Short mmCIF file of C-alpha atoms in Angstrom, two decimals:
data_model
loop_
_atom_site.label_atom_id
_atom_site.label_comp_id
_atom_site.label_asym_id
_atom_site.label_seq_id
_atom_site.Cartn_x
_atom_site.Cartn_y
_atom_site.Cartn_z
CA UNK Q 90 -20.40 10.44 -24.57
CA UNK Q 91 -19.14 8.68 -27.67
CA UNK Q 92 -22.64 7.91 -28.36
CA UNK Q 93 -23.33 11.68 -29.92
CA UNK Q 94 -20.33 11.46 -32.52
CA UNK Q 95 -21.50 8.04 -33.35
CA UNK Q 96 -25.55 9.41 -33.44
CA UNK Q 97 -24.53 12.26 -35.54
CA UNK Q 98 -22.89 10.23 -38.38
CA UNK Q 99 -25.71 8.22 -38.42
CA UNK Q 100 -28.23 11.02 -38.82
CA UNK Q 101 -26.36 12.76 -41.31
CA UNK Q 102 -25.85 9.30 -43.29
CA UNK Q 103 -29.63 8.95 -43.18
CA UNK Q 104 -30.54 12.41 -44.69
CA UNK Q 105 -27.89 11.74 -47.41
CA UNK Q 106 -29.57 8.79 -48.42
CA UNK Q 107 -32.66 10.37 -48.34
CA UNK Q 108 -32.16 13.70 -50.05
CA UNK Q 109 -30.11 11.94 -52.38
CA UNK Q 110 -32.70 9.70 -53.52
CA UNK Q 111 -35.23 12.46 -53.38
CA UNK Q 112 -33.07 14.71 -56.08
CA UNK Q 113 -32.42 11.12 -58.04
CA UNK Q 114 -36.22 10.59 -57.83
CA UNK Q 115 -36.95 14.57 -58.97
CA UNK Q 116 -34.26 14.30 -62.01
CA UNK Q 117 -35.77 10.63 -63.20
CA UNK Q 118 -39.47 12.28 -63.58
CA UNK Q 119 -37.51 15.39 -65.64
CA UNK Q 120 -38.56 17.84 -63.08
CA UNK Q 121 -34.60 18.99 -63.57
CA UNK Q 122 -32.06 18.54 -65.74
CA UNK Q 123 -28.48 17.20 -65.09
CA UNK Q 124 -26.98 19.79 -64.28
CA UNK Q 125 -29.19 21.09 -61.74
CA UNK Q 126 -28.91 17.82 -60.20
CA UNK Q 127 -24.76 18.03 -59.65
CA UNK Q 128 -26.08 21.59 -58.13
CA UNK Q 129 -28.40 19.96 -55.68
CA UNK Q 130 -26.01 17.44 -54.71
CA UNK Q 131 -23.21 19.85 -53.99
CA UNK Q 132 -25.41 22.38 -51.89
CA UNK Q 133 -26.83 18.72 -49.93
CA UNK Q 134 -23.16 18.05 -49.49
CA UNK Q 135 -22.29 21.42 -47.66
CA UNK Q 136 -25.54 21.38 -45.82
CA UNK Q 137 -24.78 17.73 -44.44
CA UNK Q 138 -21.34 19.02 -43.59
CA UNK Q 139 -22.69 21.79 -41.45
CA UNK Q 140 -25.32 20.14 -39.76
CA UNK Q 141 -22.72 17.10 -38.63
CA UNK Q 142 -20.38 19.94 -37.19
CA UNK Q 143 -23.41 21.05 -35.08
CA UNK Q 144 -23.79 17.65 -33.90
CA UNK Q 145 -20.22 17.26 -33.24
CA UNK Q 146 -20.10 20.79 -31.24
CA UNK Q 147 -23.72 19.74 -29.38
CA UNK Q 148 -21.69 17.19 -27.94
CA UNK Q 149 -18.52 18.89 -27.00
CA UNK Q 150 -20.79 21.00 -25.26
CA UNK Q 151 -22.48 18.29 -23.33
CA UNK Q 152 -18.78 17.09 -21.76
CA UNK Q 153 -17.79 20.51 -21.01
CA UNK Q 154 -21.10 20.86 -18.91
CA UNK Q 155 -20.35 17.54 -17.13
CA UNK Q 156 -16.97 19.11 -16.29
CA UNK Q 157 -18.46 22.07 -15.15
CA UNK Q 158 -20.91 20.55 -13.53
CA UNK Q 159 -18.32 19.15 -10.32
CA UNK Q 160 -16.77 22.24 -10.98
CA UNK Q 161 -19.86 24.29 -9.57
CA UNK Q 162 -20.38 21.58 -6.69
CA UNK Q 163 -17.21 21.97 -6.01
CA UNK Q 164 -17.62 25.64 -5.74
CA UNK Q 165 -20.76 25.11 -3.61
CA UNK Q 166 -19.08 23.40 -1.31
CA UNK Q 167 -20.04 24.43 2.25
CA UNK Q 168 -17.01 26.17 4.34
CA UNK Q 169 -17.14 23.95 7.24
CA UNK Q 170 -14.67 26.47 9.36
CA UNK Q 171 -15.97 28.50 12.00
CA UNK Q 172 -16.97 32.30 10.50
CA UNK Q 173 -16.44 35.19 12.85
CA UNK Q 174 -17.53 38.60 12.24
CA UNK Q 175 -14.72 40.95 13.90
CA UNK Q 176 -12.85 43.24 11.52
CA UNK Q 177 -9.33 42.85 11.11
CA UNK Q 178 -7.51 45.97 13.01
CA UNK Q 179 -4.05 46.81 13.64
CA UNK Q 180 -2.82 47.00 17.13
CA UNK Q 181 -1.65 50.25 17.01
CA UNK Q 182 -0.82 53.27 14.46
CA UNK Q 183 2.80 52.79 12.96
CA UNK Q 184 4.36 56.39 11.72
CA UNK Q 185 5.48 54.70 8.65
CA UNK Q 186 1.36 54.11 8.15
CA UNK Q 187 1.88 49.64 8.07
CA UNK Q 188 1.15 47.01 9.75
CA UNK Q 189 1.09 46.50 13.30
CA UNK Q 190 -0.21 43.02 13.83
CA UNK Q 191 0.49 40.57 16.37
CA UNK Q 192 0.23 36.83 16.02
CA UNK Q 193 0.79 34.57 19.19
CA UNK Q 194 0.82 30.84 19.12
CA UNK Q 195 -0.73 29.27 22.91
CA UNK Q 196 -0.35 26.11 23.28
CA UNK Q 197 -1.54 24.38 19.53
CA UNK Q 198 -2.09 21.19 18.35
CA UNK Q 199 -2.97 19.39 15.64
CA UNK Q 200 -3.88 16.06 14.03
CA UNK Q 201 -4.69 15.88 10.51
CA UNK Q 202 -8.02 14.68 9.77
CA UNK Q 203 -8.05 11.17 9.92
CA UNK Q 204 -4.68 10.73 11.67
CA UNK Q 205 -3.74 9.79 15.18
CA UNK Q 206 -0.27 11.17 15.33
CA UNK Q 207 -0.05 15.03 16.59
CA UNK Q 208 1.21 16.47 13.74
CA UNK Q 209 1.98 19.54 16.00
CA UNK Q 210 2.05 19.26 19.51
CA UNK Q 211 2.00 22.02 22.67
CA UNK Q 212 3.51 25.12 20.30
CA UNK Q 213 3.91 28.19 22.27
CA UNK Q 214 5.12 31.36 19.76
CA UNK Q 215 5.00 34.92 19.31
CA UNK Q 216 5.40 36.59 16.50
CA UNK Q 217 5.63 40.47 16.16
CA UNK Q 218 5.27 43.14 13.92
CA UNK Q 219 8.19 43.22 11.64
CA UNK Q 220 9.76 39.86 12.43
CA UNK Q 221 12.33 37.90 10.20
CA UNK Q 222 11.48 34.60 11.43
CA UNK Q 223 13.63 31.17 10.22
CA UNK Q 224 11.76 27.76 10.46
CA UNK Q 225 14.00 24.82 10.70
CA UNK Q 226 13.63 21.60 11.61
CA UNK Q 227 14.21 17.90 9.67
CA UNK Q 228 11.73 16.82 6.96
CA UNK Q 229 7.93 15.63 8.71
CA UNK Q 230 8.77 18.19 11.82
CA UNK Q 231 5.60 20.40 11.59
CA UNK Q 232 7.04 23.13 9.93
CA UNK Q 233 4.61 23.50 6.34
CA UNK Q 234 2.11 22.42 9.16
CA UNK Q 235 2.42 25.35 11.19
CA UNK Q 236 1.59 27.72 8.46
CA UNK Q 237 -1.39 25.96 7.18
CA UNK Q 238 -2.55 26.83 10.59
CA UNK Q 239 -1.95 30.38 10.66
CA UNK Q 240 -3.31 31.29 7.28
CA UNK Q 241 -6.52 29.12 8.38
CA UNK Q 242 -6.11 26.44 5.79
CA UNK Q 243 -6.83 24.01 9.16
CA UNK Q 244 -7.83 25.02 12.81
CA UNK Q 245 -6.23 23.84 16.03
CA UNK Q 246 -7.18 21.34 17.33
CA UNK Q 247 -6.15 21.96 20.65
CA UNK Q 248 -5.06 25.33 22.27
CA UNK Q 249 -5.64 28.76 20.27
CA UNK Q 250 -3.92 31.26 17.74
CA UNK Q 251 -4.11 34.83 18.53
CA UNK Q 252 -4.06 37.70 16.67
CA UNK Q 253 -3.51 41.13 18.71
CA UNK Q 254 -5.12 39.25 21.84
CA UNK Q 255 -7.98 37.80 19.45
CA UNK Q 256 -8.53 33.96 18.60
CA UNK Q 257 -8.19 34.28 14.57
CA UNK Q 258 -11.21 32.06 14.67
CA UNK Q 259 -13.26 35.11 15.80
CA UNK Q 260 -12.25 37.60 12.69
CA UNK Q 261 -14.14 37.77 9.39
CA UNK Q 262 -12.14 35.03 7.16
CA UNK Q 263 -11.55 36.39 3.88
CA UNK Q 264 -10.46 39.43 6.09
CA UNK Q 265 -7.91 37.79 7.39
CA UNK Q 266 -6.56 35.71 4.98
CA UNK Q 267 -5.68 38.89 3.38
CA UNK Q 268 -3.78 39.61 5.81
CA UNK Q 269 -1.10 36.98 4.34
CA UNK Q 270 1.21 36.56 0.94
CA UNK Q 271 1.72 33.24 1.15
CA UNK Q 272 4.54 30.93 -1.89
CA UNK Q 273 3.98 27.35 -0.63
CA UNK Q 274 6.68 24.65 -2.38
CA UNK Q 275 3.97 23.55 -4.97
CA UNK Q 276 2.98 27.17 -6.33
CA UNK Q 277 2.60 27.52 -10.13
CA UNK Q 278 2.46 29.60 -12.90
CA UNK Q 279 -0.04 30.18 -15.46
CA UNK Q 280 0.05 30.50 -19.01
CA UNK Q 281 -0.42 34.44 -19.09
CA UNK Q 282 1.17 37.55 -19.54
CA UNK Q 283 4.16 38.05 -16.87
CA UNK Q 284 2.50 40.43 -15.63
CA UNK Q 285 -0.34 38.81 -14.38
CA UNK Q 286 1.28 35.88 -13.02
CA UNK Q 287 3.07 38.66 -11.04
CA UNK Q 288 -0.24 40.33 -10.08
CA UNK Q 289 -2.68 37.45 -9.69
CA UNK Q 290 -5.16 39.77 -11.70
CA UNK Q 291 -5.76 41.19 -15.56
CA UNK Q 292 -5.57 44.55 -13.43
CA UNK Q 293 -1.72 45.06 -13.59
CA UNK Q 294 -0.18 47.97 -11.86
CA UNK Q 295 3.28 47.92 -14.33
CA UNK Q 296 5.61 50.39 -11.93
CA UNK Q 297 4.95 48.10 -9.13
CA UNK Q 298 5.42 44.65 -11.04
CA UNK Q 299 8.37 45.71 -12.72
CA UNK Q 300 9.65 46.87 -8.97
CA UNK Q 301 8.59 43.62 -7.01
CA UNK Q 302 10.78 41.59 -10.10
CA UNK Q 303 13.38 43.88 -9.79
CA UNK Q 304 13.47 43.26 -6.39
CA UNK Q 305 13.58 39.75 -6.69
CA UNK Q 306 16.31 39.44 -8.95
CA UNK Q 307 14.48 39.39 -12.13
CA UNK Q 308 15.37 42.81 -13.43
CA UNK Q 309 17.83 41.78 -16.08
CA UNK Q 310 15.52 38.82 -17.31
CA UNK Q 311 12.46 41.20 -17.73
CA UNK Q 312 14.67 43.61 -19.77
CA UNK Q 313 15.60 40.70 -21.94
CA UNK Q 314 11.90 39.67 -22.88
CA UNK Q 315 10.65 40.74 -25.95
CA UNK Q 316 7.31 42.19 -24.74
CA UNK Q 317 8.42 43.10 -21.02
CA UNK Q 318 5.33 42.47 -18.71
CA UNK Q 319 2.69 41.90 -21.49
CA UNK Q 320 5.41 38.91 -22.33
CA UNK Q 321 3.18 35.72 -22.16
CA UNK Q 322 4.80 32.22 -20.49
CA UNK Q 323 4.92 28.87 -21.11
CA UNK Q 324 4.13 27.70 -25.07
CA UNK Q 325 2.01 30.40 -25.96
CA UNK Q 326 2.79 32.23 -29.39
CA UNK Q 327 5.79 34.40 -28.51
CA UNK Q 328 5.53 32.94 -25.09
CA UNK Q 329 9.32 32.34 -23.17
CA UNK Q 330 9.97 29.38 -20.75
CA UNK Q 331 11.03 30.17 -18.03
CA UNK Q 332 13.77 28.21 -15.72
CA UNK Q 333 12.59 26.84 -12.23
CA UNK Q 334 15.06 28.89 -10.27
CA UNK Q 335 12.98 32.07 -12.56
CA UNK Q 336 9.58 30.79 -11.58
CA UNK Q 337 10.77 30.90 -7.99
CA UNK Q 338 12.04 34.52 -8.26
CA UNK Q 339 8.55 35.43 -10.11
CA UNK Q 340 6.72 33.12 -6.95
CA UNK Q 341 8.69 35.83 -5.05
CA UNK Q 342 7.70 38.89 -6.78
CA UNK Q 343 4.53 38.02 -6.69
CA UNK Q 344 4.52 37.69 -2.93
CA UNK Q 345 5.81 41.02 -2.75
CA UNK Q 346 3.53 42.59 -5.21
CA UNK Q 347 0.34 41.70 -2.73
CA UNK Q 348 1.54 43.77 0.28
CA UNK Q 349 -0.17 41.38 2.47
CA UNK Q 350 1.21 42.52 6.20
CA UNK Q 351 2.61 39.06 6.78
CA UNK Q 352 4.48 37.47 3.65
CA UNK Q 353 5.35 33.96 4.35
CA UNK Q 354 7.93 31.49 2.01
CA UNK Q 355 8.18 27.44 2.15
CA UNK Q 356 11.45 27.22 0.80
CA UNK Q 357 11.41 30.41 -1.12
CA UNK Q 358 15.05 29.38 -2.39
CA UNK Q 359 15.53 25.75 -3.20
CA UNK Q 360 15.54 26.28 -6.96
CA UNK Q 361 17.95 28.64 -7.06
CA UNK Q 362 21.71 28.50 -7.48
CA UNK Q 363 24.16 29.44 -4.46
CA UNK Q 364 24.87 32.42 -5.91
CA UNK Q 365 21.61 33.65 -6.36
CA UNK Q 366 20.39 32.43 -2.79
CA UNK Q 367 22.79 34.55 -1.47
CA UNK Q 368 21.39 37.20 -3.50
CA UNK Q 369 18.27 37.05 -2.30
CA UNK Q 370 19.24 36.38 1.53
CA UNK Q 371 21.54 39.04 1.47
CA UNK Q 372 18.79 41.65 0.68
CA UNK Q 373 16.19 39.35 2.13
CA UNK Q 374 14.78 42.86 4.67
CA UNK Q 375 14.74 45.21 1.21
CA UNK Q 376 12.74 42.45 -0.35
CA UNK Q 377 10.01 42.10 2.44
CA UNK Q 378 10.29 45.67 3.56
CA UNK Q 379 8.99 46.23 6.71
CA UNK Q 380 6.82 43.14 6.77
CA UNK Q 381 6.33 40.44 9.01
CA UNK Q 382 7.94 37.32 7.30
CA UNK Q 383 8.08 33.77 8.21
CA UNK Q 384 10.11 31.29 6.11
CA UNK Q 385 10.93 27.91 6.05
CA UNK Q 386 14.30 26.93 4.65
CA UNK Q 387 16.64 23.25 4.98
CA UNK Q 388 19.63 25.17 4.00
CA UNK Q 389 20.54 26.73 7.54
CA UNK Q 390 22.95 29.27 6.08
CA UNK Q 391 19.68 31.20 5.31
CA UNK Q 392 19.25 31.73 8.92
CA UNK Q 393 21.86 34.00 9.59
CA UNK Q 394 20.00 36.89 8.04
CA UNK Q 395 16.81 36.37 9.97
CA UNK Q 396 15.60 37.88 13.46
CA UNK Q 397 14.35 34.69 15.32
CA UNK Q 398 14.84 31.09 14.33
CA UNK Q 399 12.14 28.39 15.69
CA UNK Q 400 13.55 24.75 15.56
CA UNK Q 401 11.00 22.41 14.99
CA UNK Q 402 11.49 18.55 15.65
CA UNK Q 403 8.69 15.70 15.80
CA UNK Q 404 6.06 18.15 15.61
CA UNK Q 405 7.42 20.20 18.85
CA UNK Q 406 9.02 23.47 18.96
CA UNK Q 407 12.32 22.39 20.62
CA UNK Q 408 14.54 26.00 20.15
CA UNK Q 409 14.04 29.44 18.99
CA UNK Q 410 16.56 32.31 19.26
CA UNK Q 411 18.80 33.94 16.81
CA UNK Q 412 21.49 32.16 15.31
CA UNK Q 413 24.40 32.62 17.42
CA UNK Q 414 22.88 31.89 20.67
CA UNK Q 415 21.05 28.48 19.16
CA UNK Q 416 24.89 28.14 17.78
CA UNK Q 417 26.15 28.21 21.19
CA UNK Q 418 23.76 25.25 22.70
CA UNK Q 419 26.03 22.74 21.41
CA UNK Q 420 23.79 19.93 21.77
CA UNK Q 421 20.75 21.40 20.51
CA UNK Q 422 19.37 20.12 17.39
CA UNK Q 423 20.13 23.30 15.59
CA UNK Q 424 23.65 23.38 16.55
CA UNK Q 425 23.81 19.69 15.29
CA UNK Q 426 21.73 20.45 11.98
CA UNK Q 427 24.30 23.39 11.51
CA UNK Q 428 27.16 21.24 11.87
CA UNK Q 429 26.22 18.19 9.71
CA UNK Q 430 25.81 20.77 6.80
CA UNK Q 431 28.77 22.84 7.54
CA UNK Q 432 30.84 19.35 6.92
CA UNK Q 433 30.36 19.43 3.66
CA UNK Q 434 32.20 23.07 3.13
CA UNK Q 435 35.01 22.19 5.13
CA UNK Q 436 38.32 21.16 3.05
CA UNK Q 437 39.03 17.47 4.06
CA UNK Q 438 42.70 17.35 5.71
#
């Protein structure tokens, strides 16, 4: 590509020469005078100008079509995952008019492409309609794993995910991937307005953005910007940066702001201080509503506000209960996980 800058100096040094020596040739004969001549040359100048600037866009324009270019075949790209056809449905009517769905784990396993080691092995879950479920387990245990499997980012390789009685594999896809609100650990922001980070669209609803960050602890912050929602992030003129604990919280909102039936957090906390953890834990069922919501969390103190707690170790799902029960199996790995952090809180002597 550095060939066209190099081509278009070249041509443009070529038809100075040229046109110079053509107005030089004109004035010598007395076809113009002098001062038409310091005329000619200036309007040559400008013209020579203009015509390298083409050049010099031409090829801009020729790398950004190379780029775009794998973009497209990367769009192209065939979805190699089985495609059903069955519409999503709920189970049954709820008064409140949301969400009865039903996930149930039989059995799965999985290998990551490429791998030999089961990176999940013989998991057996159910999950139901307005769950608060806690994953736990020590780092490489299966737990981002799992949900990569139900939102379909992977398939099982062995045994079968069910939604109300239904392998998933058997619904329409982009049906049922909106079934989820998914924040993974390596979410990001984009260099818009707040309020489309919070919406994931240029179609903001502002009542219900400025809700979902209220909701996630962002009220006061929101107040504070200069612009409120139309506010833009990151190093944009007038833009505000915003702290990584904030990003979470937004991460958050905008997990709420999708109303996806299932809303699902990998370590929807680990940015933020203790004090504003226990914020958000403490109103953890106002944030969701009454939403089916799976988290994953190191910091076990989280679990105490959550339904159902599924210990995961070596790619096996060794526990699952609510806290104080899993408390009371001393030797489980949750009791021992529980205690090795609690050690650190305790006042020596």
């Amino acid at each position: 590509m550095a060939a066209y800058p190099a081509l278009g100096r070249l041509a443009v040094g070529l038809s100075y020469a040229l046109s110079y020596g053509f107005v030089a040739l004109k004035a010598l004969f007395g076809a113009f005078g002098v001062g038409s001549v310091v005329q000619y040359v200036g309007a040559l100048q400008q013209f020579g100008a203009g015509i390298q600037e083409m050049l010099f866009v031409l090829a801009d324009n020729a790398v950004y079509c190379r780029h775009l270019e794998s973009l497209y075949a990367f769009l192209d790209l065939p979805n190699r995952k089985y495609q059903g056809t069955l519409p999503v449905e709920k189970r049954a009517f709820c008064q409140d008019g949301d969400m009865e769905y039903e996930i149930e784990l039989r059995n799965v396993s999985f290998r990551y492409p490429g791998s030999e080691a089961w990176a999940l092995r013989g998991v057996s879950a159910r999950l139901c309609a307005g769950d608060k479920v806690a994953i736990v387990g020590p780092n490489g245990s299966g737990k981002t794993t799992l949900i990569k499997l139900l939102c379909r980012l992977y398939d099982p390789d062995e045994g079968e995910i069910l939604l109300n009685g239904i392998d998933i594999r058997k619904y329409d896809y982009e049906e049922y991937l909106r079934l989820f609100s998914v924040v993974f650990q390596d979410f990001r922001l984009l260099a818009f307005p707040l309020g489309e980070n919070v919406a994931a669209s240029q179609d903001v609803d502002a009542q219900r953005a400025r809700e979902c960050l209220a909701r996630a602890g962002l009220g006061g912050r929101l107040a504070a910007m200069p612009e409120g929602l139309e506010t833009p992030l990151y190093k944009e003129a007038g833009g505000v940066e915003v702290s990584g604990g904030e990003a979470q919280k937004i991460a958050l909102a905008r997990a709420v702001y999708r109303h996806a039936p299932f809303i699902v957090l990998d370590e929807p906390t680990a940015a933020l201080d203790p004090v504003a953890e226990f914020e958000v834990y403490s109103r953890f069922d106002e944030i969701v509503g009454e939403r089916t919501a799976v988290y994953i969390s190191h910091r076990l103190a989280s679990c105490r506000f959550c339904r159902a707690i599924w210990v995961f170790d070596g790619g096996r799902l060794v526990q699952q209960g609510a806290h104080e029960a899993l408390l009371g199996e001393e030797e489980g790995l949750y009791a021992r996980l529980w205690r090795a952090q609690a050690q650190y809180y305790q006042r020596e002597g």
